[in-house]
Short mmCIF file of C-alpha atoms and ligand atoms in Angstrom, two decimals:
data_model
loop_
_atom_site.label_atom_id
_atom_site.label_comp_id
_atom_site.label_asym_id
_atom_site.label_seq_id
_atom_site.Cartn_x
_atom_site.Cartn_y
_atom_site.Cartn_z
CA MET A 1 26.63 -131.16 14.80
CA THR A 2 27.60 -129.89 11.36
CA LYS A 3 31.19 -130.65 10.47
CA SER A 4 33.02 -130.48 7.21
CA VAL A 5 35.71 -132.76 5.93
CA TYR A 6 37.76 -131.67 2.95
CA VAL A 7 38.93 -134.63 0.86
CA LEU A 8 42.04 -134.51 -1.31
CA PRO A 9 42.33 -137.83 -3.18
CA GLY A 10 45.62 -137.00 -4.92
CA ASP A 11 47.37 -139.24 -7.45
CA ASN A 12 47.58 -142.87 -8.59
CA ILE A 13 46.04 -145.13 -5.92
CA GLY A 14 45.00 -141.99 -3.98
CA PRO A 15 41.45 -141.81 -5.42
CA GLU A 16 40.91 -145.59 -5.04
CA ILE A 17 41.79 -145.71 -1.35
CA ILE A 18 40.05 -142.42 -0.63
CA SER A 19 36.75 -143.76 -2.03
CA GLU A 20 36.89 -146.51 0.57
CA GLY A 21 37.78 -144.06 3.36
CA VAL A 22 34.83 -141.87 2.39
CA LYS A 23 32.51 -144.92 2.28
CA VAL A 24 33.42 -145.61 5.89
CA LEU A 25 33.10 -141.97 6.90
CA GLU A 26 29.63 -141.85 5.35
CA ALA A 27 28.66 -145.07 7.13
CA VAL A 28 29.55 -143.51 10.50
CA ASN A 29 27.81 -140.31 9.46
CA GLU A 30 24.63 -142.28 8.84
CA ARG A 31 24.90 -144.59 11.82
CA LEU A 32 25.38 -141.78 14.34
CA ASP A 33 23.15 -139.35 12.50
CA LEU A 34 25.90 -136.78 12.18
CA GLU A 35 25.89 -134.00 9.65
CA ILE A 36 29.34 -134.34 8.18
CA LYS A 37 29.67 -132.61 4.85
CA VAL A 38 32.30 -133.97 2.47
CA ARG A 39 33.86 -131.68 -0.13
CA TYR A 40 36.57 -132.56 -2.64
CA GLY A 41 39.65 -130.66 -3.81
CA LEU A 42 42.91 -131.00 -5.68
CA ILE A 43 46.45 -131.68 -4.47
CA GLY A 44 49.65 -133.05 -6.00
CA GLY A 45 50.04 -134.06 -9.63
CA ARG A 46 46.36 -133.76 -10.49
CA ALA A 47 46.31 -130.24 -9.05
CA LEU A 48 49.40 -129.42 -11.07
CA ASP A 49 47.81 -130.72 -14.28
CA ALA A 50 44.55 -128.86 -13.66
CA THR A 51 45.83 -125.54 -12.26
CA GLY A 52 49.61 -125.39 -12.80
CA ASP A 53 50.20 -125.60 -9.02
CA PRO A 54 50.53 -128.80 -6.88
CA CYS A 55 48.98 -126.95 -3.92
CA PRO A 56 46.63 -124.30 -5.35
CA PRO A 57 45.50 -121.36 -3.15
CA GLU A 58 41.92 -122.61 -3.34
CA THR A 59 42.95 -125.92 -1.78
CA LEU A 60 44.56 -124.13 1.16
CA MET A 61 41.54 -121.88 1.58
CA GLU A 62 39.07 -124.76 1.52
CA ALA A 63 41.25 -126.76 3.93
CA ARG A 64 41.31 -123.85 6.37
CA ASN A 65 37.52 -123.64 6.19
CA SER A 66 37.10 -127.30 7.15
CA ASP A 67 37.21 -129.20 10.41
CA ALA A 68 39.60 -131.76 9.01
CA VAL A 69 41.32 -132.83 5.79
CA LEU A 70 41.48 -136.40 4.48
CA LEU A 71 44.26 -136.95 1.96
CA GLY A 72 45.12 -139.95 -0.25
CA ALA A 73 48.63 -139.86 -1.66
CA VAL A 74 50.57 -137.76 -4.14
CA GLY A 75 53.23 -138.19 -6.82
CA GLY A 76 54.19 -140.55 -9.59
CA PRO A 77 56.58 -140.98 -12.51
CA LYS A 78 54.47 -138.70 -14.71
CA TRP A 79 55.66 -135.71 -12.66
CA ASP A 80 59.18 -136.89 -11.76
CA ASP A 81 60.85 -134.52 -14.18
CA CYS A 82 58.91 -131.45 -13.04
CA GLU A 83 60.76 -128.47 -11.75
CA ARG A 84 61.49 -128.96 -8.02
CA GLU A 85 58.93 -126.45 -6.72
CA MET A 86 56.23 -127.97 -8.92
CA ARG A 87 56.62 -131.59 -7.86
CA PRO A 88 53.49 -133.19 -6.36
CA GLU A 89 55.42 -133.95 -3.14
CA LYS A 90 56.11 -130.25 -2.80
CA GLY A 91 52.36 -129.67 -2.81
CA LEU A 92 52.01 -132.05 0.13
CA LEU A 93 54.83 -130.37 2.04
CA ARG A 94 53.30 -126.97 1.36
CA ILE A 95 49.89 -127.87 2.71
CA ARG A 96 51.47 -129.40 5.84
CA GLN A 97 53.48 -126.23 6.37
CA ALA A 98 50.70 -123.76 5.52
CA LEU A 99 48.38 -125.43 8.05
CA ASN A 100 51.24 -125.68 10.57
CA LEU A 101 50.67 -129.41 11.09
CA PHE A 102 53.79 -129.87 13.17
CA ALA A 103 52.82 -133.08 14.99
CA ASN A 104 52.51 -136.19 12.89
CA LEU A 105 51.13 -139.13 14.86
CA ARG A 106 51.72 -142.54 13.34
CA PRO A 107 50.24 -145.33 15.46
CA VAL A 108 51.87 -148.68 14.76
CA ILE A 109 49.24 -151.15 15.87
CA MET A 110 49.49 -154.86 15.39
CA PHE A 111 46.16 -156.42 14.51
CA PRO A 112 46.57 -159.94 15.95
CA GLN A 113 44.94 -161.33 12.78
CA LEU A 114 47.93 -160.09 10.77
CA VAL A 115 50.74 -161.63 12.78
CA ALA A 116 51.45 -164.06 9.94
CA ALA A 117 51.79 -161.19 7.47
CA SER A 118 54.55 -159.48 9.43
CA SER A 119 58.16 -159.81 8.36
CA LEU A 120 59.08 -160.62 11.97
CA LYS A 121 58.46 -163.79 13.97
CA PRO A 122 55.17 -163.77 15.91
CA SER A 123 56.85 -163.73 19.32
CA PHE A 124 58.49 -160.37 18.50
CA ILE A 125 55.38 -158.53 17.49
CA GLU A 126 52.44 -159.83 19.47
CA ASP A 127 50.89 -156.93 21.40
CA LEU A 128 52.96 -154.42 19.48
CA ASP A 129 51.59 -150.92 20.07
CA ILE A 130 53.89 -148.02 19.27
CA LEU A 131 53.07 -144.39 18.61
CA ILE A 132 55.58 -142.52 16.48
CA VAL A 133 55.39 -138.75 16.90
CA ARG A 134 57.20 -137.22 13.95
CA GLU A 135 57.95 -133.48 13.70
CA LEU A 136 56.43 -132.57 10.34
CA VAL A 137 57.04 -128.95 9.34
CA GLY A 138 60.70 -128.39 10.21
CA GLY A 139 64.08 -130.07 10.09
CA ILE A 140 65.90 -130.89 6.92
CA TYR A 141 62.69 -131.02 4.86
CA PHE A 142 62.24 -127.27 5.20
CA GLY A 143 65.61 -125.87 6.37
CA GLU A 144 67.10 -122.97 4.41
CA PRO A 145 69.46 -122.51 2.70
CA ARG A 146 68.88 -125.36 0.34
CA GLY A 147 69.42 -125.91 -3.33
CA PHE A 148 72.11 -126.58 -5.88
CA ARG A 149 75.25 -124.58 -6.52
CA ILE A 150 78.31 -124.75 -8.70
CA LEU A 151 81.55 -125.16 -6.76
CA GLU A 152 84.76 -123.40 -7.72
CA SER A 153 85.90 -126.65 -9.27
CA GLY A 154 82.95 -126.39 -11.63
CA GLU A 155 81.30 -129.38 -10.00
CA LYS A 156 77.63 -129.21 -9.05
CA GLU A 157 76.65 -129.62 -5.38
CA GLY A 158 73.26 -130.21 -3.79
CA PHE A 159 72.77 -129.02 -0.21
CA ASN A 160 70.17 -128.91 2.57
CA THR A 161 70.07 -127.57 6.09
CA LEU A 162 69.05 -129.44 9.20
CA LYS A 163 67.93 -127.12 11.96
CA TYR A 164 65.55 -127.14 14.88
CA SER A 165 64.80 -124.29 17.26
CA GLU A 166 63.96 -124.83 20.92
CA SER A 167 60.30 -123.88 20.40
CA GLU A 168 59.93 -126.26 17.45
CA ILE A 169 61.29 -129.09 19.57
CA ARG A 170 59.24 -128.17 22.61
CA ARG A 171 55.88 -128.06 20.86
CA VAL A 172 56.24 -131.52 19.34
CA GLY A 173 57.82 -132.75 22.58
CA LYS A 174 54.73 -131.64 24.48
CA ILE A 175 52.47 -133.67 22.17
CA ALA A 176 54.70 -136.71 22.65
CA TYR A 177 54.88 -136.42 26.45
CA GLU A 178 51.13 -135.93 26.68
CA ALA A 179 50.53 -138.94 24.45
CA ALA A 180 52.89 -140.99 26.64
CA MET A 181 50.94 -139.93 29.75
CA LYS A 182 47.79 -141.43 28.21
CA ARG A 183 49.58 -144.63 27.19
CA GLY A 184 52.41 -146.66 28.71
CA LYS A 185 54.25 -143.60 30.11
CA ARG A 186 57.45 -144.40 28.25
CA LEU A 187 58.95 -141.95 25.79
CA CYS A 188 61.97 -142.63 23.60
CA SER A 189 63.47 -139.62 21.85
CA VAL A 190 65.39 -140.52 18.73
CA ASP A 191 68.26 -138.33 17.48
CA LYS A 192 71.78 -138.40 16.11
CA SER A 193 73.33 -136.27 18.83
CA ASN A 194 76.69 -138.01 18.50
CA VAL A 195 77.08 -136.19 15.18
CA LEU A 196 74.47 -133.48 14.50
CA GLU A 197 74.20 -130.21 16.46
CA ALA A 198 70.51 -129.74 15.68
CA THR A 199 69.85 -133.02 17.41
CA ILE A 200 72.14 -132.22 20.37
CA LEU A 201 69.69 -129.40 21.04
CA TRP A 202 66.81 -131.79 20.38
CA ARG A 203 68.08 -134.12 23.12
CA GLN A 204 68.62 -131.22 25.56
CA VAL A 205 65.16 -129.73 25.11
CA ILE A 206 63.37 -133.08 25.35
CA SER A 207 65.44 -133.91 28.47
CA ASP A 208 64.69 -130.54 30.10
CA MET A 209 60.97 -131.11 29.55
CA SER A 210 61.02 -134.36 31.50
CA ALA A 211 60.87 -132.36 34.78
CA GLU A 212 57.32 -131.34 33.76
CA TYR A 213 56.34 -134.98 33.20
CA PRO A 214 57.73 -136.85 36.21
CA ASP A 215 55.49 -139.86 35.49
CA VAL A 216 56.95 -140.42 32.03
CA SER A 217 60.16 -142.38 31.84
CA LEU A 218 62.34 -140.84 29.16
CA SER A 219 65.05 -142.57 27.17
CA HIS A 220 67.18 -141.46 24.23
CA MET A 221 68.37 -143.48 21.27
CA TYR A 222 70.50 -142.74 18.23
CA VAL A 223 68.53 -143.20 15.04
CA ASP A 224 70.69 -146.00 13.66
CA ASN A 225 70.24 -147.98 16.85
CA ALA A 226 66.50 -147.18 16.89
CA ALA A 227 66.15 -148.63 13.39
CA MET A 228 67.86 -151.80 14.58
CA GLN A 229 65.87 -152.00 17.83
CA LEU A 230 62.59 -151.63 15.92
CA VAL A 231 63.26 -154.85 14.08
CA SER A 232 65.03 -156.69 16.90
CA LYS A 233 62.98 -155.80 20.01
CA PRO A 234 60.05 -153.61 18.95
CA SER A 235 57.98 -154.29 22.07
CA GLN A 236 60.36 -152.13 24.15
CA PHE A 237 58.81 -148.99 22.58
CA ASP A 238 55.75 -147.07 23.69
CA VAL A 239 55.98 -143.53 22.28
CA ILE A 240 58.82 -142.47 19.99
CA VAL A 241 59.42 -138.77 19.30
CA THR A 242 61.76 -137.69 16.54
CA GLY A 243 62.48 -135.15 13.81
CA ASN A 244 61.01 -135.00 10.34
CA MET A 245 63.41 -137.14 8.32
CA PHE A 246 64.12 -139.76 10.99
CA GLY A 247 60.37 -140.06 11.58
CA ASP A 248 59.76 -140.61 7.88
CA ILE A 249 62.22 -143.48 7.80
CA LEU A 250 61.36 -145.10 11.12
CA SER A 251 57.65 -145.10 10.36
CA ASP A 252 58.16 -147.06 7.14
CA ILE A 253 60.28 -149.61 9.02
CA SER A 254 57.63 -149.88 11.71
CA ALA A 255 54.87 -150.29 9.18
CA MET A 256 56.38 -153.55 8.02
CA LEU A 257 56.20 -154.93 11.55
CA THR A 258 52.42 -154.71 11.27
CA GLY A 259 52.35 -156.68 8.04
CA SER A 260 52.25 -153.96 5.42
CA ILE A 261 52.72 -150.26 4.94
CA GLY A 262 49.13 -150.43 3.74
CA MET A 263 48.08 -150.69 7.40
CA LEU A 264 49.66 -147.52 8.82
CA PRO A 265 47.45 -144.45 9.29
CA SER A 266 48.53 -140.97 10.32
CA ALA A 267 47.22 -137.78 11.84
CA SER A 268 49.02 -134.48 11.34
CA LEU A 269 47.90 -131.92 13.90
CA ASN A 270 48.39 -128.27 14.75
CA GLU A 271 48.10 -126.87 18.26
CA LYS A 272 44.32 -126.56 17.93
CA ALA A 273 43.85 -130.22 16.97
CA PHE A 274 42.92 -129.25 13.44
CA GLY A 275 44.25 -132.12 11.45
CA MET A 276 45.05 -133.66 8.13
CA TYR A 277 44.70 -137.43 7.94
CA GLU A 278 46.55 -139.57 5.45
CA PRO A 279 47.90 -143.10 5.10
CA CYS A 280 51.69 -143.24 5.61
CA HIS A 281 52.26 -144.96 2.27
CA GLY A 282 52.85 -143.34 -1.08
CA SER A 283 50.79 -143.23 -4.28
CA ALA A 284 52.01 -146.65 -5.55
CA PRO A 285 51.94 -145.92 -9.31
CA ASP A 286 52.82 -149.56 -10.05
CA ILE A 287 49.46 -150.80 -8.79
CA ALA A 288 47.28 -147.77 -9.54
CA GLY A 289 43.93 -148.32 -11.25
CA GLN A 290 43.87 -152.06 -10.52
CA ASN A 291 41.63 -152.05 -7.45
CA ILE A 292 44.21 -154.03 -5.48
CA ALA A 293 45.68 -151.44 -3.07
CA ASN A 294 45.03 -151.85 0.65
CA PRO A 295 42.56 -149.16 1.78
CA LEU A 296 42.90 -149.95 5.50
CA ALA A 297 45.56 -147.31 6.26
CA THR A 298 43.16 -144.72 4.85
CA ILE A 299 40.17 -146.19 6.68
CA LEU A 300 42.17 -146.20 9.93
CA SER A 301 43.13 -142.57 9.18
CA VAL A 302 39.39 -141.79 9.09
CA ALA A 303 39.21 -143.31 12.58
CA LEU A 304 41.96 -140.93 13.72
CA LEU A 305 40.02 -138.06 12.14
CA PHE A 306 37.03 -138.85 14.34
CA ARG A 307 39.27 -139.24 17.39
CA TYR A 308 41.40 -136.13 17.10
CA SER A 309 39.58 -133.52 15.02
CA LEU A 310 35.91 -134.35 15.58
CA GLY A 311 36.31 -135.32 19.25
CA MET A 312 34.43 -138.60 18.74
CA PRO A 313 36.58 -141.38 20.17
CA ASP A 314 33.67 -143.84 20.10
CA ALA A 315 33.33 -143.48 16.35
CA ALA A 316 37.07 -144.07 16.04
CA VAL A 317 36.85 -147.25 18.09
CA ALA A 318 33.84 -148.41 16.05
CA ILE A 319 35.87 -148.10 12.83
CA GLU A 320 38.89 -149.83 14.34
CA ASP A 321 36.67 -152.64 15.62
CA ALA A 322 35.03 -152.98 12.21
CA VAL A 323 38.47 -153.37 10.62
CA GLY A 324 39.28 -156.06 13.19
CA LYS A 325 36.05 -157.92 12.38
CA VAL A 326 36.72 -157.83 8.65
CA LEU A 327 40.19 -159.24 9.28
CA ASP A 328 38.60 -161.88 11.52
CA ARG A 329 36.50 -162.93 8.54
CA GLY A 330 39.76 -163.59 6.72
CA PHE A 331 39.50 -160.77 4.18
CA ARG A 332 42.89 -159.59 2.95
CA THR A 333 44.17 -157.38 0.18
CA ARG A 334 47.14 -158.72 -1.73
CA ASP A 335 49.80 -157.07 0.47
CA ILE A 336 48.60 -158.87 3.64
CA LEU A 337 47.43 -162.13 2.08
CA THR A 338 48.66 -165.24 3.90
CA ASP A 339 47.69 -168.93 3.92
CA ASP A 340 44.01 -169.63 4.54
CA THR A 341 42.87 -166.06 4.00
CA ILE A 342 40.60 -164.62 1.33
CA LEU A 343 41.88 -162.25 -1.32
CA VAL A 344 39.69 -159.17 -1.75
CA SER A 345 39.97 -156.01 -3.83
CA THR A 346 40.32 -152.45 -2.59
CA SER A 347 36.62 -151.77 -2.96
CA GLU A 348 35.56 -155.13 -1.47
CA MET A 349 37.67 -154.40 1.60
CA GLY A 350 36.13 -150.93 1.98
CA SER A 351 32.61 -152.29 1.53
CA ALA A 352 33.22 -155.03 4.09
CA VAL A 353 34.27 -152.46 6.70
CA MET A 354 31.27 -150.31 5.80
CA GLU A 355 28.88 -153.27 6.14
CA GLU A 356 30.37 -154.12 9.56
CA LEU A 357 29.70 -150.57 10.70
CA LYS A 358 26.13 -150.81 9.51
CA VAL A 359 25.33 -154.09 11.24
CA THR A 360 27.17 -153.70 14.57
CA LYS A 361 25.52 -151.46 17.09
C1 IPM B 401 55.30 -139.55 4.12
C2 IPM B 401 55.82 -139.44 2.71
C3 IPM B 401 56.13 -137.98 2.38
C4 IPM B 401 57.20 -137.51 3.36
C5 IPM B 401 56.55 -137.72 0.92
C6 IPM B 401 55.51 -138.21 -0.06
C7 IPM B 401 56.88 -136.28 0.67
O1 IPM B 401 56.92 -140.27 2.54
O2 IPM B 401 54.27 -138.90 4.42
O3 IPM B 401 55.89 -140.27 4.91
O4 IPM B 401 58.40 -137.74 3.13
O5 IPM B 401 56.84 -136.90 4.37
MG1 MG B 402 57.30 -141.55 4.17
#
């Protein structure tokens, strides 16, 4: 089996966490005697510095010629004053859109070893297992018209457009329903249909689809309530499906339930299961270059890469188990450090997971 993975480290802590993800990928490659070829490219601020474009055409071409993309993180203060279209984040949005990665899966899994690191009491989060399905290439992130204009009063105004078509809702809805079928068969659709028309349609389409999935019990929740429920009674959720911006916000909230945003992986898929895999966190400029960032979200994203794009669920489970074993040994990066655990660096954490994969058969 020859497969190719295109790696885009990105900015700030991006390269540090990506090195650990690639270590783990190579360990699986070796252990299972696969022929996965790893190639590197540019995205975000580093792409902008090198080529004048945060998402250069070559990056898109190489991504399209791969079986999967592994991405670190983009952005940082160095590029904050760039023209809007040239911002590193724009590069990330452009690659998501160009590859039509409309379904962003963000599994919120509680490793029992990290219960003490969570911001919630243990009884609220034990056995937590939520899958957030976030629409990724539509909604207010991409809606036109958008921009700035000068009002008659002479005042400046910034504006964006929130819209969703039936087909955009249906295709992400299908992914969410199918995921629910394979899990606890409960789907909660999150919207703001008491105020926003685009989400009135969202609720209608997701409701209409429930006839095709009679085994899935569907519920609806307004986003403000969902944010509250996630921190008051998170175990009620199985699969959550929501639009781009609400999904962005709810996934960061959910990440903290698991102890740290450094634990949350993601898979962004198109209809052919081609995918881009990235940790949900940002590029953390404040801790870049110090070898202290948590690489586990990236390592767990590599697990998702094996599961969804390479069709190798066993490899995914092996990586997830290896992470569990390393946590069992008490190893923690700074963000998840609690009493009686052992502080390790980014690279020590990655190496520990890699060693686990080498020794366990
Ligand atoms: C995420 C990030 C991105 C987003 C940023 C970096 C553009 O927050 O992947 O959640 O908002 O989608
Ligand atoms: Mg985010």
